[in-house]
PDB file of C-alpha atoms in Angstrom:
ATOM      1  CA  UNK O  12      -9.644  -6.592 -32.687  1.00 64.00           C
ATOM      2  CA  UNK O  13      -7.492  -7.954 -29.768  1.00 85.00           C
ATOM      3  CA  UNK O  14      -7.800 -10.412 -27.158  1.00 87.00           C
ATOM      4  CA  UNK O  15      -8.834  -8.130 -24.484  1.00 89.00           C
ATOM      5  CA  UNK O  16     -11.565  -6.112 -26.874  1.00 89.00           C
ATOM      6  CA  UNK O  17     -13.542  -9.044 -27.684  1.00 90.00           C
ATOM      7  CA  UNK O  18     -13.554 -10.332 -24.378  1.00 90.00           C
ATOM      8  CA  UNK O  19     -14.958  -7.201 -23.077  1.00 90.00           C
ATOM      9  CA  UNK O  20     -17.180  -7.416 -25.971  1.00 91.00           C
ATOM     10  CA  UNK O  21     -18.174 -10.747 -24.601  1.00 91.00           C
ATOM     11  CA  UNK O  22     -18.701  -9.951 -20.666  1.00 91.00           C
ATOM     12  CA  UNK O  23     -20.782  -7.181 -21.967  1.00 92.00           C
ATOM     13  CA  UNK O  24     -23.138  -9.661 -23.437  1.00 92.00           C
ATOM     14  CA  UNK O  25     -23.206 -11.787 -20.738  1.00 91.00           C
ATOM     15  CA  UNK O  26     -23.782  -9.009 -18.315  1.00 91.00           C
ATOM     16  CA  UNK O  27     -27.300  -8.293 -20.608  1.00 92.00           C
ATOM     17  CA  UNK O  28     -27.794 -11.775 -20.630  1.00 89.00           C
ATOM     18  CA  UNK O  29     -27.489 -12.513 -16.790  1.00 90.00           C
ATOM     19  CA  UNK O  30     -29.601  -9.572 -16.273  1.00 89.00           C
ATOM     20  CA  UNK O  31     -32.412 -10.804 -18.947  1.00 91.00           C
ATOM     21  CA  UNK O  32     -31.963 -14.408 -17.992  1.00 87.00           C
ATOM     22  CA  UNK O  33     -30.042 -15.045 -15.040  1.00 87.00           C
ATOM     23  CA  UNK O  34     -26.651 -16.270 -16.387  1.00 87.00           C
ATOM     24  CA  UNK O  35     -25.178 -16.648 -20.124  1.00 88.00           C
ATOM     25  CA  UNK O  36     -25.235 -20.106 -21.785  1.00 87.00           C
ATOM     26  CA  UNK O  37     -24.940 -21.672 -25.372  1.00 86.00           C
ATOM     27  CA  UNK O  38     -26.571 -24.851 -25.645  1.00 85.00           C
ATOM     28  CA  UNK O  39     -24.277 -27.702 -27.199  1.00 84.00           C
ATOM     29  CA  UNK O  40     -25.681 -27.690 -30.840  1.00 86.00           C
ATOM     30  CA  UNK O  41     -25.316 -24.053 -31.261  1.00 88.00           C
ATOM     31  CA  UNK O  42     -21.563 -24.429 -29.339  1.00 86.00           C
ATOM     32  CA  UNK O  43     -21.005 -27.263 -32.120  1.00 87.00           C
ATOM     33  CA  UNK O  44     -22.180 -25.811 -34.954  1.00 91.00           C
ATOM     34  CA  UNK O  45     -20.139 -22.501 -34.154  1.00 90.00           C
ATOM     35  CA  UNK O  46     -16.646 -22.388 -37.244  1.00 93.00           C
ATOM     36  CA  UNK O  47     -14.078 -23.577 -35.777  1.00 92.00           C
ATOM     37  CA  UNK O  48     -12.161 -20.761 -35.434  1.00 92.00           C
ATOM     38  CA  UNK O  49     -15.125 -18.750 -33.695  1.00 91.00           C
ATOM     39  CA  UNK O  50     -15.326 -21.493 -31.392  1.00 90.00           C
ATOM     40  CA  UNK O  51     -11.482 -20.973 -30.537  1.00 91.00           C
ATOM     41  CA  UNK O  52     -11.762 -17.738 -30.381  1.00 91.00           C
ATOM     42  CA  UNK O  53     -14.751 -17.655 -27.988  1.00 90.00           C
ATOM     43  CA  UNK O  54     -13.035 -20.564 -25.883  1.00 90.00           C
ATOM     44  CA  UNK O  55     -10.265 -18.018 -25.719  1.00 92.00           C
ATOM     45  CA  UNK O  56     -12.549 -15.194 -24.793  1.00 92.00           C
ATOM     46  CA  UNK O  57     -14.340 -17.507 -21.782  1.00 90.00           C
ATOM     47  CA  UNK O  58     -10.465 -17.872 -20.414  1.00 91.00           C
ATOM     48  CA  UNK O  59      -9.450 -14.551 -20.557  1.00 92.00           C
ATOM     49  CA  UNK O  60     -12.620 -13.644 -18.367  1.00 92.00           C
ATOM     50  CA  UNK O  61     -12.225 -16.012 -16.239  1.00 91.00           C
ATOM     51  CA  UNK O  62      -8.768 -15.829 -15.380  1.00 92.00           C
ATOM     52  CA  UNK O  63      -9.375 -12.020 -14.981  1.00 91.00           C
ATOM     53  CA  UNK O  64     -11.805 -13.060 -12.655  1.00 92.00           C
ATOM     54  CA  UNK O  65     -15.121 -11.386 -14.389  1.00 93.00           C
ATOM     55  CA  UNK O  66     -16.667 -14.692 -14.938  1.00 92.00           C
ATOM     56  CA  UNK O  67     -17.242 -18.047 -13.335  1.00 90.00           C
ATOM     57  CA  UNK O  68     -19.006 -20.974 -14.326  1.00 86.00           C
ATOM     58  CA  UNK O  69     -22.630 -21.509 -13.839  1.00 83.00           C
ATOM     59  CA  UNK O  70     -24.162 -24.802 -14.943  1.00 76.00           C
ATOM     60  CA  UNK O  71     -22.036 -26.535 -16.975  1.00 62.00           C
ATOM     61  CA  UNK O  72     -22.946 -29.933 -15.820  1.00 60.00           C
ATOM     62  CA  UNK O  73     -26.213 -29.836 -17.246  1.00 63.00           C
ATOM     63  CA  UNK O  74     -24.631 -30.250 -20.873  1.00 60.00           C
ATOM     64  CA  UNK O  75     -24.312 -26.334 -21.439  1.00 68.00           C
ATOM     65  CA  UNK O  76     -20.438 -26.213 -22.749  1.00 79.00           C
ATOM     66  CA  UNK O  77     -20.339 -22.364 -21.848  1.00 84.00           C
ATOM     67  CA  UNK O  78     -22.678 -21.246 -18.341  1.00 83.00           C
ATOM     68  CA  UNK O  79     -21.348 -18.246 -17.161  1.00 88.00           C
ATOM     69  CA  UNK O  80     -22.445 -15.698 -14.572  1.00 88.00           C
ATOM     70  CA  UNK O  81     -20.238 -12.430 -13.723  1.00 89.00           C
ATOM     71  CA  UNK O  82     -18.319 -12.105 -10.710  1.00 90.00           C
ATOM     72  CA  UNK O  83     -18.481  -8.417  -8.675  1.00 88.00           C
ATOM     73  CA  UNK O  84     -15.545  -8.158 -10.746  1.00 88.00           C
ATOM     74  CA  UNK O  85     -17.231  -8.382 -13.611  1.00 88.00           C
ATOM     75  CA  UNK O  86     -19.860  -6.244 -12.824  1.00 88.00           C
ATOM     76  CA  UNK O  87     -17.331  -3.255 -11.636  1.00 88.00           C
ATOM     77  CA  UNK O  88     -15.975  -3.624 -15.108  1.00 88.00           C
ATOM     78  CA  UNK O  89     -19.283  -3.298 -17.474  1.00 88.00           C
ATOM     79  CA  UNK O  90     -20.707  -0.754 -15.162  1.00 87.00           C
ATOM     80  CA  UNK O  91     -17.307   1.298 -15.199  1.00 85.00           C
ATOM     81  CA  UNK O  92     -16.798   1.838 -11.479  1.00 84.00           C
ATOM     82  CA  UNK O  93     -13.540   2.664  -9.833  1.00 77.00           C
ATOM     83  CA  UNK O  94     -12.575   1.121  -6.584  1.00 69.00           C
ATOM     84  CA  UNK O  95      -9.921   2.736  -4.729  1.00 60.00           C
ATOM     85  CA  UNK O  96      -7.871   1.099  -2.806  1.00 53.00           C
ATOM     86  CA  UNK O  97      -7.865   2.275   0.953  1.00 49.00           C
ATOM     87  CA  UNK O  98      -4.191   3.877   1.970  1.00 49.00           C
ATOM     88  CA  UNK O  99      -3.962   3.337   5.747  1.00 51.00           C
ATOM     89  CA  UNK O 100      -0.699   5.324   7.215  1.00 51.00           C
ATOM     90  CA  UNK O 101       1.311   3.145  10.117  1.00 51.00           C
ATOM     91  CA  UNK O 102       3.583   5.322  12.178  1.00 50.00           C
ATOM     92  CA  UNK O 103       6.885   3.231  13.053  1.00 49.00           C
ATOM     93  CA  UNK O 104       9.255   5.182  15.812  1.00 48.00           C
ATOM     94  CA  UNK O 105      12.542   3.404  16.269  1.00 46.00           C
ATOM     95  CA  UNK O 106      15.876   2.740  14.700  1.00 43.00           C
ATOM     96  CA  UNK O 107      14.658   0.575  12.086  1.00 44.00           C
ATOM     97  CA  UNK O 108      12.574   2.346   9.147  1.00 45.00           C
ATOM     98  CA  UNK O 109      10.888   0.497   6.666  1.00 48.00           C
ATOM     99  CA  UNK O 110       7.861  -0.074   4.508  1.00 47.00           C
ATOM    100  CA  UNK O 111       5.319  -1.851   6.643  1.00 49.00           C
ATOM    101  CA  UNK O 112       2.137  -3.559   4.772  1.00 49.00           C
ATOM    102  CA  UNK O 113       0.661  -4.269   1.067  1.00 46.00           C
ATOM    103  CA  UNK O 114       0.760  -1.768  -1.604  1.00 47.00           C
ATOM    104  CA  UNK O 115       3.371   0.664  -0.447  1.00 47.00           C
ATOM    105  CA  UNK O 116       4.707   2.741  -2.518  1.00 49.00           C
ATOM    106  CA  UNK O 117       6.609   5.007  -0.939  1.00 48.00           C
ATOM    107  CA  UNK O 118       9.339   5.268   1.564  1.00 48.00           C
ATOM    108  CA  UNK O 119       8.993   9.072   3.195  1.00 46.00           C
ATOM    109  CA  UNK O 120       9.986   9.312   6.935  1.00 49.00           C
ATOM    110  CA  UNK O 121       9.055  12.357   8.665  1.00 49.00           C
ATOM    111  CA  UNK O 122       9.963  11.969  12.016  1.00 53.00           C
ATOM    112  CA  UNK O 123      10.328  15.465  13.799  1.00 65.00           C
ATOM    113  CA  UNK O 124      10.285  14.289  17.336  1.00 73.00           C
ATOM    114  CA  UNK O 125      10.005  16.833  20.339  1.00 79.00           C
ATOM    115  CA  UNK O 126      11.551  17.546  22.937  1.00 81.00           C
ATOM    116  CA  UNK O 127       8.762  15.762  24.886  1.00 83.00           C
ATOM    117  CA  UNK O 128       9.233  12.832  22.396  1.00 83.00           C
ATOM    118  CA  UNK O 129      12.756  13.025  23.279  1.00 83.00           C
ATOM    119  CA  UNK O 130      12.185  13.282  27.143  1.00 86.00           C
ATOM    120  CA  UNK O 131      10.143  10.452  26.889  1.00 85.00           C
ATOM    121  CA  UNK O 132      12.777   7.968  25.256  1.00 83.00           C
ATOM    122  CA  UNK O 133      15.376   9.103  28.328  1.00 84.00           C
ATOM    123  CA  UNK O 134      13.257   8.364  30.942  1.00 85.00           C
ATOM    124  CA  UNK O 135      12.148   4.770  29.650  1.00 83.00           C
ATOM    125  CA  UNK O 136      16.141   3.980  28.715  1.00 82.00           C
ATOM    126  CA  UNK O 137      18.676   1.957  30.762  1.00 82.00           C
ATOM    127  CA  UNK O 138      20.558   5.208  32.037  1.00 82.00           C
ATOM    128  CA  UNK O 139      21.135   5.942  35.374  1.00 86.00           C
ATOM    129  CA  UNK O 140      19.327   8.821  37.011  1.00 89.00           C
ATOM    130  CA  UNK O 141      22.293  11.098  36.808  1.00 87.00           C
ATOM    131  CA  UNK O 142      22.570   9.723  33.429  1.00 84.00           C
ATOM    132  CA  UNK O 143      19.256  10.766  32.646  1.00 86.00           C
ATOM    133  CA  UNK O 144      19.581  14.327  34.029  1.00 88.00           C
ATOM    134  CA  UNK O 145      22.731  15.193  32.429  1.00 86.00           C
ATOM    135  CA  UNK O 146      21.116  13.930  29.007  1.00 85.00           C
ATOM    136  CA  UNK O 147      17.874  15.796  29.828  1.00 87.00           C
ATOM    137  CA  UNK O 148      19.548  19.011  30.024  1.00 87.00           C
ATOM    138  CA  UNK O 149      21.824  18.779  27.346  1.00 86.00           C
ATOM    139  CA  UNK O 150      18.802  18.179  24.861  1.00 86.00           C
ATOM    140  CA  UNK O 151      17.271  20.375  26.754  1.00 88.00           C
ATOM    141  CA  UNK O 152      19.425  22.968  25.333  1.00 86.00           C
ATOM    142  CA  UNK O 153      19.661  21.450  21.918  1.00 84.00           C
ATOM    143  CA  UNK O 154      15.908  21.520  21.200  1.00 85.00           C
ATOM    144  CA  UNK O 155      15.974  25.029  22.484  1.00 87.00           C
ATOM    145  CA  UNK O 156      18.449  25.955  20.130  1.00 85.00           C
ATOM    146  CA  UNK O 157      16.667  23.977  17.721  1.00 83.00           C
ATOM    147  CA  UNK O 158      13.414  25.256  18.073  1.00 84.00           C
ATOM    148  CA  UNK O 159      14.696  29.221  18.132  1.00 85.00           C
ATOM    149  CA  UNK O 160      16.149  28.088  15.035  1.00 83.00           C
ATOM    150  CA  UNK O 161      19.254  29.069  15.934  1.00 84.00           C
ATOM    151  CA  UNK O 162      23.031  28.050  15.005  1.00 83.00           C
ATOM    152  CA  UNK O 163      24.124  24.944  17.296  1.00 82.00           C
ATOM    153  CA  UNK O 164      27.255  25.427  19.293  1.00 82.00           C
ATOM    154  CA  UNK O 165      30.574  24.072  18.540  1.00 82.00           C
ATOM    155  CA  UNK O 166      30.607  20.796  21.491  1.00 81.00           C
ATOM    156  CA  UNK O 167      26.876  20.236  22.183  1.00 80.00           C
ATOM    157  CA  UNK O 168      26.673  17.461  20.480  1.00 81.00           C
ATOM    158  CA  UNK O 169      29.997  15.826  21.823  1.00 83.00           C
ATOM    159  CA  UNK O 170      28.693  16.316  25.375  1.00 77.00           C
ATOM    160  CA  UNK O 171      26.042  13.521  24.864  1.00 79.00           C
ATOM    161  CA  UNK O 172      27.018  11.627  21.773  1.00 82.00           C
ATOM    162  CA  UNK O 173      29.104   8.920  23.606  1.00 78.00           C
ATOM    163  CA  UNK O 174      25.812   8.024  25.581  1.00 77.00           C
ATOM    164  CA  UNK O 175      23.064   8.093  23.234  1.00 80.00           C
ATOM    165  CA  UNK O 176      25.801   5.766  20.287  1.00 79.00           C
ATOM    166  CA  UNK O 177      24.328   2.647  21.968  1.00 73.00           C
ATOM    167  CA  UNK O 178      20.903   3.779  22.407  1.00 78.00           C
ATOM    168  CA  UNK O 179      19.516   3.930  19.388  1.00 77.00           C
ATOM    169  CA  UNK O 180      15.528   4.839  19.463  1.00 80.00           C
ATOM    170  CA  UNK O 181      17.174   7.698  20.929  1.00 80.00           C
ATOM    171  CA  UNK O 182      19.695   8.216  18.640  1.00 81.00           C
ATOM    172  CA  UNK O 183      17.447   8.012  15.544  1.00 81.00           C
ATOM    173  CA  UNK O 184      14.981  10.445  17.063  1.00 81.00           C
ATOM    174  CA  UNK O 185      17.717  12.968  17.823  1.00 82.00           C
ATOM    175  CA  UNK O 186      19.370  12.384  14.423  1.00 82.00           C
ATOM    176  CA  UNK O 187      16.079  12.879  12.829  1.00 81.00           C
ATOM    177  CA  UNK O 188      15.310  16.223  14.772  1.00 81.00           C
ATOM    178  CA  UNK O 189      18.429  17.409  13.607  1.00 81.00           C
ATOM    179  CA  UNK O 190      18.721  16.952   9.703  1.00 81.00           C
ATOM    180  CA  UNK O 191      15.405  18.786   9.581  1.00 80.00           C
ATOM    181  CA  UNK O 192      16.870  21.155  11.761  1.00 78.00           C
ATOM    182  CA  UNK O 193      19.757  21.514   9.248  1.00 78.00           C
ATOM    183  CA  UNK O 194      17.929  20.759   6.020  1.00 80.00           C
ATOM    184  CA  UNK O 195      15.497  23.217   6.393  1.00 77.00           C
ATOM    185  CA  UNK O 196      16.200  26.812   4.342  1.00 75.00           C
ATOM    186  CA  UNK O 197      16.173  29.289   7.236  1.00 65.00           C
TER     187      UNK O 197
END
């Protein structure tokens, strides 16, 4: 047997043992009189658990050379119950994508904005008014075009790319809108 098999061997004893007696412990003549190499390997064992985190010590300063009592850990593991792990989902709108938090483990950015979304962006940007309005109405006619999914025309996008370059929430968001737009089988 391995390592890992006779340690999980061992925490189920101690689990029977904690629930018959309150915790696991070998008195110091029985520890002692233990072959030496069973005493390795049950030194060996007790580390494995413990560093797994199954185990923890109990009472060892009473003269007990093992006192062990299981962890939740530990308990999970004899009893066989899965945890999951909770997946929360952060939405992140701006220019700069990334994975946000612990255990991510995927990088998928579906970012469809509206036209609303879109509107939005204009009117809290640094444009003018007129700005604003001539922007307005050429993505106005964009996300028409867009949403009838039909072809875009040769110069829309020329009309309003010199003013959204330097923006670039609103740049992403349009960009995004349209390589779904083209991506998409029609």
């Amino acid at each position: 047997m391995s390592i890992h098999n006779d340690s999980l061997s061992l925490l189920e004893q101690i689990y029977n043992a904690q629930n018959a007696y309150g915790s696991f412990a070998i008195v110091r003549n029985t520890f002692d009189n233990l072959p030496f190499k069973d005493r390795q390997a049950l030194e060996q064992q007790v580390k494995y658990l413990k560093d797994s985190g199954y185990v923890e010590n109990h009472t060892p300063c009473v003269g007990l050379p093992i006192s062990l009592v299981l962890t939740a850990s530990g308990i999970r593991k004899v009893e066989n119950i899965q945890t999951n792990a909770s997946i929360s989902s952060i939405n992140i709108m701006g220019s700069n994508y990334g994975i946000v938090g612990d255990n991510n483990s995927s990088n998928i950015i579906n970012n469809n904005c509206s036209f609303s979304d879109v509107q939005e962006l204009v009117k809290s940007s640094d444009f003018s008014e007129e700005d604003k309005a001539l922007l307005l109405k050429e993505l106005k006619s964009l996300y028409d075009r867009i949403e009838m999914k039909a072809p875009i025309e040769q110069g829309m996008l020329s009309s309003i790319a010199d003013k959204i370059k330097d923006y670039q929430p609103l740049l992403g968001a349009v960009l995004s809108s349209l390589t779904t737009f083209l991506t998409t089988p029609k």
